[in-house]
C-alpha positions as MATLAB code, in Angstrom:
seq = 'XXXXXXXXXXXXXXXXXXXXXXXXXXXXXXXXXXXXXXXXXXXXXXXXXXXXXXXXXXXXXXXXXXXXXXXXXXXXXXXXXXXXXXXXXXXXXXXXXXXXXXXXXXXXXXXXXXXXXXXXXXXXXXXXXXXXXXXXXXXXXXXXXXXXXXXXXXXXXXXXXXXXXXXXXXXXXXXXXXXXXXXXXXXXXXXXXXXXXXXXXXXXXXXXXXXXXXXXXXXXXXXXXXXXXXXXXXXXXXXXXXXXXXXXXXXXXXXXXXXXXXXXXXXXXXXXXXXXXXXXXXXXXXXXXXXXXXXXXXXXXXXXXXXXXXXXXXXXXXXXXXXXXXXXXXXXXXXXXXXXXXXXXXXXXXXXXXXXXXXXXXXXXXXXXXXXXXXXXXXXXXXXXXXXXXXXXXXXXXXXXXXXXXXXXXXXXXXXXXXXXXXXXXXXXXXXXXXXXXXXXXXXXXXXXXXXXXXXXXXXXXXXXXXXXXXXXXXXXXXXXXXXXXXXXXXXXXXXXXXXXXXXXXXXXXXXXXXXXXXXXXXXXXXXXXXXXXXXXXXXXXXXX';
ca = [
     -24.826  -11.263   19.291;
     -23.067   -8.990   16.791;
     -19.327   -8.990   17.227;
     -18.864   -5.561   15.658;
     -21.738   -3.127   15.812;
     -22.533    0.544   15.533;
     -21.449    2.890   18.281;
     -24.869    3.635   19.794;
     -24.361    0.300   21.567;
     -20.864    1.291   22.658;
     -19.873    0.316   26.167;
     -16.317    0.341   27.442;
     -17.196   -2.673   29.500;
     -17.317   -4.781   26.334;
     -14.007   -3.677   24.945;
     -11.858   -6.479   25.393;
      -9.231   -8.555   23.593;
      -6.780   -5.680   23.498;
      -5.216   -3.772   26.332;
      -6.129   -0.126   25.922;
      -3.209    2.091   25.024;
      -2.489    5.099   27.172;
      -1.448    6.911   24.020;
      -4.200    9.111   22.581;
      -3.392    8.505   18.928;
      -5.356    8.785   15.699;
      -4.552    6.606   12.697;
      -5.729    7.223    9.135;
      -5.358    3.986    7.184;
      -6.132    4.683    3.513;
      -6.677    1.742    1.183;
      -4.940    3.420   -1.768;
      -5.944    5.325   -4.908;
      -6.420    8.661   -3.173;
      -7.282   10.266   -6.505;
      -5.981   13.812   -6.482;
      -5.829   16.596   -9.067;
      -2.253   17.448  -10.011;
      -0.259   18.632  -13.009;
       0.833   15.018  -13.600;
      -2.622   13.516  -12.928;
      -5.003   15.810  -14.775;
      -7.461   12.918  -15.203;
      -8.293   13.410  -11.505;
      -9.323   17.058  -11.959;
     -12.982   18.094  -12.011;
     -12.459   20.619  -14.790;
      -9.756   21.970  -17.040;
      -7.254   23.500  -14.639;
      -4.666   26.112  -15.534;
      -1.554   24.960  -13.717;
       1.360   27.304  -13.184;
       3.868   27.520  -16.019;
       6.488   26.205  -13.585;
       4.476   23.037  -12.860;
       6.011   19.709  -13.851;
       3.708   17.836  -16.198;
       5.755   14.740  -17.037;
       9.131   13.075  -16.745;
      11.611   13.733  -19.557;
      14.402   11.560  -20.946;
      17.406   12.210  -23.185;
      19.635    9.666  -24.937;
      23.174   11.009  -25.297;
      26.807    9.909  -25.278;
      27.220   10.321  -21.521;
      24.459    7.751  -21.031;
      26.270    5.299  -23.287;
      29.413    5.784  -21.206;
      27.428    5.175  -18.014;
      26.094    1.910  -19.425;
      29.678    0.835  -20.046;
      31.020    1.889  -16.651;
      28.105    1.393  -14.237;
      26.012   -1.468  -15.648;
      24.258   -2.880  -12.543;
      24.373   -6.627  -13.308;
      26.835   -9.225  -14.581;
      24.804   -9.803  -17.741;
      27.303   -8.529  -20.329;
      25.092   -9.664  -23.199;
      22.341   -7.308  -22.013;
      24.922   -4.588  -21.452;
      26.248   -4.677  -25.013;
      22.785   -5.047  -26.486;
      21.580   -2.051  -24.454;
      24.422    0.105  -25.795;
      23.470   -0.868  -29.326;
      19.828   -0.075  -28.621;
      20.577    3.358  -27.164;
      22.855    4.272  -30.056;
      19.988    3.491  -32.421;
      17.487    5.745  -30.626;
      19.814    8.680  -29.929;
      18.007   11.933  -30.571;
      18.539   15.674  -30.200;
      15.077   16.006  -28.695;
      13.684   14.901  -25.343;
      11.489   11.854  -24.932;
       8.424   11.534  -22.723;
       8.365    8.213  -20.874;
       5.700    6.747  -23.150;
       7.588    7.886  -26.256;
      10.814    6.393  -24.913;
       9.151    3.049  -24.207;
       7.689    3.036  -27.714;
      11.100    3.765  -29.272;
      12.782    1.023  -27.230;
      10.124   -1.551  -28.128;
      10.314   -0.699  -31.794;
      14.072   -1.104  -31.778;
      14.436   -4.186  -29.539;
      11.255   -5.436  -27.892;
      12.964   -8.716  -26.986;
      15.516   -6.920  -24.799;
      12.865   -4.656  -23.257;
      10.911   -7.669  -22.022;
      13.997   -9.396  -20.633;
      15.777   -6.645  -18.744;
      15.954   -7.492  -15.063;
      14.411   -4.958  -12.669;
      17.857   -3.571  -11.912;
      18.643   -3.175  -15.612;
      15.278   -1.630  -16.481;
      15.431    0.937  -13.685;
      19.082    1.705  -14.419;
      18.399    2.501  -18.079;
      15.416    4.743  -17.401;
      17.015    6.471  -14.408;
      20.217    7.203  -16.314;
      18.252    8.616  -19.258;
      16.024   10.831  -17.102;
      16.869   14.527  -16.997;
      15.588   17.274  -14.692;
      12.536   19.208  -15.865;
      13.479   22.877  -15.593;
      11.632   26.171  -15.541;
      13.804   29.271  -15.685;
      16.840   27.272  -14.540;
      15.033   25.851  -11.489;
      13.639   22.352  -11.075;
       9.956   22.246  -11.992;
       7.723   20.607   -9.383;
       4.469   18.711   -9.649;
       1.632   21.033   -8.608;
      -1.300   19.659   -6.591;
      -4.668   21.445   -6.517;
      -6.936   19.481   -4.187;
      -9.713   22.080   -4.573;
     -10.249   20.719   -8.101;
     -10.410   17.023   -7.124;
     -12.995   15.203   -9.227;
     -13.329   12.610   -6.452;
     -15.045   14.183   -3.393;
     -14.064   11.212   -1.216;
     -10.371   12.113   -1.538;
     -11.070   15.642   -0.345;
     -13.222   14.352    2.518;
     -10.362   12.215    3.816;
      -7.835   15.053    3.537;
     -10.164   17.479    5.316;
     -10.607   15.079    8.220;
      -6.855   14.536    8.529;
      -6.225   18.284    8.643;
      -8.992   18.787   11.213;
      -7.394   16.224   13.513;
      -3.913   17.660   13.012;
      -5.116   21.121   13.992;
      -6.332   19.726   17.317;
      -2.732   18.852   18.205;
      -0.377   21.183   19.999;
       1.811   20.963   16.913;
       0.137   20.665   13.501;
       3.437   19.993   11.706;
       3.211   16.968    9.385;
       6.230   15.034    8.121;
       5.767   13.267    4.772;
       7.748   10.091    4.158;
       7.940    8.645    0.641;
      10.024    5.665    1.741;
       7.573    3.174    0.167;
       8.549    4.286   -3.349;
      11.390    2.771   -5.302;
      12.184    6.375   -6.208;
      11.294    8.323   -3.047;
      12.360   11.620   -4.635;
       9.967   11.382   -7.588;
       6.872   11.445   -5.329;
       8.148   14.032   -2.812;
       6.626   17.039   -4.587;
       3.214   15.380   -4.836;
       2.941   14.590   -1.139;
       4.164   18.008   -0.093;
       1.672   19.577   -2.503;
      -1.130   17.386   -1.141;
      -1.470   19.707    1.829;
      -0.499   22.989    0.135;
      -4.071   24.314    0.235;
      -4.338   23.752    3.993;
      -3.083   25.949    6.791;
      -0.630   23.416    8.202;
       3.109   22.878    7.866;
       3.552   19.752    5.732;
       7.140   18.938    4.790;
       8.805   16.164    2.837;
      11.025   14.279    5.275;
      14.097   12.691    3.697;
      13.907    9.510    5.780;
      14.683    7.110    2.926;
      16.124    3.581    3.194;
      19.443    5.015    1.985;
      19.391    7.745    4.644;
      18.516    5.269    7.425;
      21.416    3.012    6.505;
      23.944    5.784    5.876;
      23.211    7.739    9.058;
      23.390    4.561   11.141;
      26.778    3.703    9.622;
      28.028    7.308    9.848;
      28.599    7.038    6.099;
      26.812   10.001    4.522;
      29.429   10.284    1.772;
      28.089    7.095    0.221;
      24.373    7.894    0.096;
      24.327    7.297   -3.656;
      25.678    3.770   -3.205;
      22.982    2.995   -0.633;
      20.347    4.320   -3.059;
      21.618    2.014   -5.780;
      21.790   -1.018   -3.510;
      18.612   -0.643   -1.436;
      16.195    0.968   -3.913;
      17.583    0.216   -7.377;
      17.487    3.961   -8.009;
      20.199    5.797   -9.927;
      21.264    9.278  -10.998;
      18.933   11.062   -8.567;
      21.547   13.734   -7.774;
      21.124   15.020  -11.335;
      17.320   14.810  -11.540;
      16.443   15.949   -7.992;
      19.509   17.858   -6.765;
      17.594   19.868   -4.144;
      15.994   16.776   -2.601;
      19.172   14.706   -2.482;
      20.896   17.740   -0.919;
      18.224   17.827    1.783;
      18.761   14.129    2.363;
      22.519   14.654    2.664;
      22.057   17.555    5.089;
      19.698   15.531    7.288;
      22.204   12.679    7.291;
      25.121   14.883    8.287;
      23.218   16.400   11.230;
      23.096   12.970   12.825;
      20.685   10.630   14.556;
      19.846   12.888   17.498;
      18.758   15.695   15.187;
      16.694   13.329   13.019;
      14.944   11.941   16.088;
      14.245   15.426   17.401;
      12.705   16.507   14.099;
      10.262   13.618   14.360;
       9.496   14.541   17.981;
       8.717   18.086   16.873;
       6.006   16.908   14.479;
       2.382   16.270   15.391;
       1.941   13.732   12.617;
       3.681   11.580   10.030;
       2.438   10.190    6.722;
       3.744    7.176    4.766;
       3.060    6.831    1.052;
       2.095    3.900   -1.150;
       4.435    1.527   -2.935;
       6.231   -1.311   -1.162;
       5.782   -1.746    2.591;
       9.013   -3.728    2.805;
      10.877   -0.588    1.716;
       9.088    1.468    4.367;
      10.103   -0.998    7.032;
      13.728   -0.388    6.064;
      13.502    3.105    7.560;
      12.293    1.627   10.851;
      14.323   -1.536   11.318;
      17.773   -2.608   10.147;
      16.813   -5.591    8.010;
      20.276   -7.147    8.362;
      20.368   -7.140   12.167;
      16.639   -6.976   12.922;
      17.358   -4.151   15.363;
      15.024   -1.158   15.464;
      16.502    2.198   14.536;
      16.632    4.716   17.415;
      13.828    6.855   15.961;
      11.277    4.029   15.585;
       9.730    4.569   19.017;
       9.373    8.279   18.323;
       7.488    7.568   15.086;
       5.213    5.114   16.891;
       4.322    7.818   19.421;
       3.244   10.539   16.967;
      -0.287   11.735   17.818;
      -1.393   11.318   14.176;
      -0.148    8.598   11.812;
      -1.336    8.402    8.208;
      -0.741    5.734    5.607;
      -1.962    5.056    2.101;
      -1.677    1.613    0.471;
       1.771    0.309    1.538;
       1.880    3.083    4.138;
      -1.235    1.497    5.638;
      -0.093   -2.127    5.381;
       3.192   -1.337    7.131;
       1.354   -0.210   10.263;
       0.347   -3.793   11.136;
       2.441   -5.059   14.013;
       2.901   -5.092   17.741;
       1.221   -7.656   19.966;
      -2.338   -8.356   21.058;
      -4.075  -11.194   22.897;
      -3.402  -13.508   19.947;
       0.322  -12.822   19.707;
       2.522  -10.962   17.243;
       0.621   -9.196   14.447;
       2.197   -9.919   11.033;
       2.512   -7.648    7.994;
       1.406   -8.760    4.525;
       4.188   -8.312    1.976;
       2.968   -9.926   -1.272;
       0.522  -12.219   -2.978;
      -2.839  -12.758   -4.625;
      -5.982  -14.417   -3.327;
      -5.792  -17.126   -5.990;
      -2.261  -18.059   -4.967;
      -3.256  -17.974   -1.295;
      -6.177  -20.349   -1.901;
      -3.969  -22.704   -3.872;
      -0.772  -22.695   -1.797;
      -1.350  -20.979    1.561;
       0.883  -18.345    3.179;
       4.649  -18.191    3.693;
       6.549  -16.405    6.449;
       9.316  -15.515    4.013;
      10.639  -12.496    2.155;
       8.525  -11.712   -0.919;
       9.763  -12.782   -4.362;
      11.514  -10.108   -6.369;
       9.204   -7.903   -8.384;
       8.610   -9.221  -11.932;
      10.762  -12.255  -11.204;
       8.480  -14.381  -13.371;
       9.756  -12.460  -16.408;
      13.447  -12.717  -15.600;
      13.779  -15.849  -13.479;
      14.995  -15.613   -9.930;
      11.688  -16.216   -8.128;
      13.556  -18.896   -6.157;
      11.287  -21.387   -4.391;
       8.181  -19.160   -4.349;
       6.031  -18.143   -7.316;
       5.813  -14.425   -8.063;
       2.262  -14.183   -6.693;
       2.841  -16.143   -3.469;
       1.199  -14.831   -0.296;
       4.103  -13.846    1.937;
       4.219  -12.041    5.252;
       6.657  -10.658    7.784;
       5.872  -12.458   11.033;
       7.505   -9.651   13.047;
       5.078   -7.082   11.661;
       5.791   -3.523   10.587;
       5.537   -0.203   12.408;
       3.310   -1.686   15.106;
       0.989    1.308   15.390;
      -1.998   -0.918   14.496;
      -2.059   -3.954   16.784;
      -5.753   -4.910   16.492;
      -5.186   -7.372   13.643;
      -3.836   -7.730   10.114;
      -4.236   -4.849    7.645;
      -4.777   -5.211    3.898;
      -5.387   -2.570    1.198;
      -6.882   -2.110   -2.316;
      -9.152   -4.671   -0.797;
     -12.435   -5.301   -2.619;
     -11.101   -3.923   -5.911;
      -8.355   -6.553   -6.053;
     -10.426   -9.375   -4.565;
      -8.236   -9.759   -1.504;
     -10.810  -11.249    0.886;
      -9.490  -14.853    0.603;
      -5.907  -13.596    0.830;
      -6.612  -12.009    4.198;
      -8.659  -14.998    5.363;
      -5.862  -17.442    4.524;
      -3.342  -15.348    6.453;
      -5.677  -15.240    9.461;
      -6.069  -19.004    9.234;
      -2.325  -19.640    9.080;
      -1.439  -17.290   11.924;
      -2.912  -16.946   15.392;
      -4.679  -13.661   14.625;
      -8.457  -13.371   14.888;
      -9.242  -10.090   13.127;
      -8.428   -8.902    9.625;
      -9.135   -5.417    8.265;
      -9.388   -4.796    4.510;
      -9.581   -1.164    3.383;
     -11.043   -0.389   -0.042;
      -9.575    2.168   -2.440;
     -10.243    5.890   -1.891;
     -11.413    4.908    1.583;
      -9.869    5.414    5.019;
     -10.206    3.489    8.254;
      -9.875    6.078   11.012;
      -8.802    4.606   14.340;
      -8.906    6.496   17.621;
      -6.763    4.178   19.689;
      -7.504    5.645   23.116;
     -11.105    4.391   22.880;
     -10.672    1.655   20.232;
     -13.092    3.485   17.945;
     -13.140    2.697   14.227;
     -14.697    5.014   11.623;
     -14.963    4.655    7.852;
     -14.360    7.689    5.616;
     -14.310    8.178    1.866;
     -15.889    6.319   -1.026;
     -16.413    2.597   -0.372;
     -15.929    0.655    2.836;
     -13.879   -1.503    5.170;
     -14.150   -5.279    5.434;
     -13.733   -6.799    8.894;
     -13.031  -10.526    8.931;
     -13.362  -12.502   12.149;
     -11.764  -15.937   12.190;
     -14.069  -18.603   13.664;
     -12.077  -21.674   12.653;
      -9.354  -22.560   10.171;
     -11.887  -22.473    7.329;
     -14.739  -20.323    8.680;
     -14.973  -16.547    9.052;
     -17.521  -13.851    9.652;
     -17.490  -11.298    6.840;
     -18.514   -7.750    7.851;
     -18.663   -4.801    5.465;
     -18.830   -1.277    6.930;
     -19.574    1.351    4.321;
     -18.436    4.950    4.485;
     -20.028    6.793    7.396;
     -20.036    3.690    9.601;
     -18.527    3.499   13.057;
     -17.830    0.250   14.863;
     -15.949   -1.266   17.764;
     -14.488   -4.706   18.322;
     -16.411   -6.732   20.884;
     -15.643   -9.997   22.568;
     -17.235  -13.026   20.918;
     -19.550  -14.559   23.531;
     -21.399  -16.889   21.140;
     -20.556  -20.454   20.280;
     -20.540  -20.979   16.534;
     -22.180  -24.200   15.372;
     -22.057  -25.776   11.920;
     -25.308  -26.527   10.145;
     -26.591  -27.179    6.648;
     -28.458  -24.577    4.661;
     -31.577  -26.117    3.125;
     -33.032  -23.103    1.398;
     -32.190  -21.268   -1.857;
     -28.640  -21.618   -3.123;
     -27.022  -19.341   -5.699;
     -23.869  -19.935   -7.727;
     -21.234  -17.639   -9.197;
     -17.788  -17.797  -10.755;
     -14.644  -15.697  -10.485;
     -15.797  -13.170   -7.866;
     -12.176  -12.794   -6.840;
     -10.569  -12.890  -10.284;
     -13.012  -10.298  -11.653;
     -12.962   -8.102   -8.512;
     -16.736   -8.294   -8.117;
     -16.969   -9.596   -4.570;
     -18.180   -6.334   -2.984;
     -20.957   -5.770   -5.519;
     -22.051   -9.412   -5.612;
     -22.254   -9.742   -1.820;
     -24.355   -6.576   -1.654;
     -26.771   -8.105   -4.153;
     -26.698  -11.434   -2.305;
     -27.602   -9.695    0.942;
     -30.545   -7.932   -0.704;
     -32.167  -11.000   -2.294;
     -33.735  -14.132   -0.792;
     -30.875  -16.486   -1.624;
     -29.563  -17.986    1.613;
     -26.288  -19.386    0.335;
     -23.844  -18.355   -2.414;
     -21.218  -20.721   -3.796;
     -18.317  -19.327   -5.809;
     -15.679  -21.133   -7.859;
     -12.505  -19.470   -9.107;
     -10.402  -19.856  -12.225;
      -7.607  -22.340  -11.734;
      -8.739  -23.376   -8.224;
     -10.092  -26.896   -8.621;
      -9.991  -28.117   -5.027;
     -11.650  -25.248   -3.147;
     -14.638  -22.963   -3.311;
     -15.929  -19.998   -1.345;
     -19.287  -20.365    0.363;
     -21.198  -17.424    1.824;
     -24.182  -18.191    4.071;
     -26.756  -16.130    5.870;
     -27.272  -17.146    9.501;
     -29.677  -15.975   12.173;
     -27.162  -13.365   13.335;
     -26.461  -12.107    9.801;
     -27.555   -8.502    9.266;
     -27.882   -6.807    5.860;
     -28.906   -3.166    6.155;
     -29.191   -0.535    3.426;
     -27.883    2.812    4.689;
     -27.939    5.815    2.363;
     -27.787    3.572   -0.742;
     -24.917    1.604    0.786;
     -25.101   -1.903    2.187;
     -23.818   -2.624    5.680;
     -23.207   -6.337    6.209;
     -22.572   -8.006    9.556;
     -21.850  -11.621   10.449;
     -22.167  -13.161    7.004;
     -20.567  -16.596    7.236;
     -17.735  -17.198    4.766;
     -16.113  -20.606    4.368;
     -13.105  -21.658    2.329;
     -14.250  -25.172    1.626;
     -12.669  -28.245    0.095;
     -15.018  -29.552   -2.591;
     -14.867  -33.019   -1.099;
     -16.505  -31.896    2.095;
     -18.864  -29.145    0.857;
     -21.779  -28.848    3.257;
     -24.301  -26.946    1.163;
     -27.061  -29.003   -0.469;
];
């Protein structure tokens, strides 16, 4: 029996494992890299586009005496050696002209590459944020312009069109856009608002940032800048984005009831890519673990959209197998070597500056309490095939009580209609569905774009057996990001078993095997794979001849 199959076989009688929600909700879970034509991403445009003269094309930076004073007075760490060396560096690269970011990095490296490589995250972001200046057009802040009609990637447009179609079916097509996943949530605000500018819906940047969530809860709107510094390592935003920080301040001062009502008035909400742990900070007070008053209202929006981190954060809630966790960090190679840790992720780039504490920088970590909780069917992962994350997800399934894992490829969306537990795949590539059979064994399913599937109760008993037919070998499927393409080829040929070894992993290998229930079907030049056995096997007990 297939455990996930196309909808023509759909029967509500088989839907099982999860209690059906009374909430008629649609989720769009995008795997990342929603390539879109904009004035700052012209490489994603199908042709040479004439953007408005007021369009922002790049960030600009200026080294001046006020910056040197800020380094003296506001240096974010206790490393005085770095502080004095940074002042010397900035004095050397002072200029009467503006720098682009790439030109500034080049100048810094030429002057003191040693310091550039050893700044902590806080120091790096502080320097660049304090040097950034607003990009102006006729005394007004220039904004990134988005022209989706010129997207060179049709899959991006397909996903956007489907989102808009669903929004227009709601009583209220208003869409709130949260950029809380970004370290600098103001820098990406214009892009997300522009993403829907060509559509006849009201899409508005919503200033629900980690700083806003903390300040409004503490009735401390006067200190929003301090919360920005502390929670996001972001500085000087009042100068660079004065209109956006003013909107944030105004939303804060209107209070919690008003903020909650604004969310209630929207038919949908979208969360951007970046860091899902930052997004969770606008939902739950990380110090107390208590949900903010508006969390339930967000969870109940008719349409919820996420891309990359905005997708990963939607894992959560409870199902038959218990609490659904949220992935927060890690690589497949680290997961295979060391397992998973229910701990906070290491600090970004900690391997360069020290401070990784007990965990390596690439450790697989997860939040056992989950994230938003809008997706309770299993664990979500993103940038999936492209970054070779299949073992990462499998290891997390093995080390938690969850049975199902969902991996969404880039420029691809998993559309979930929760009222009927219907899953659809939109966009460019596909969605991987992993089903845990044992601690080391999984069924690998790949649903390409255009597929629809449901989860069905496993009524079969899985039995181990040796494969005695043709065996193929490969290396570094995960490291080289070739797992999707290689498994498609494996499905199409007469090899019955594929053994893969990875760089640096001496004790384990991945084994893929075709069984009687395995199905490999070519649909419109795309391979649909169901029930391909995947094992994470210790070399000492490998079963394949």
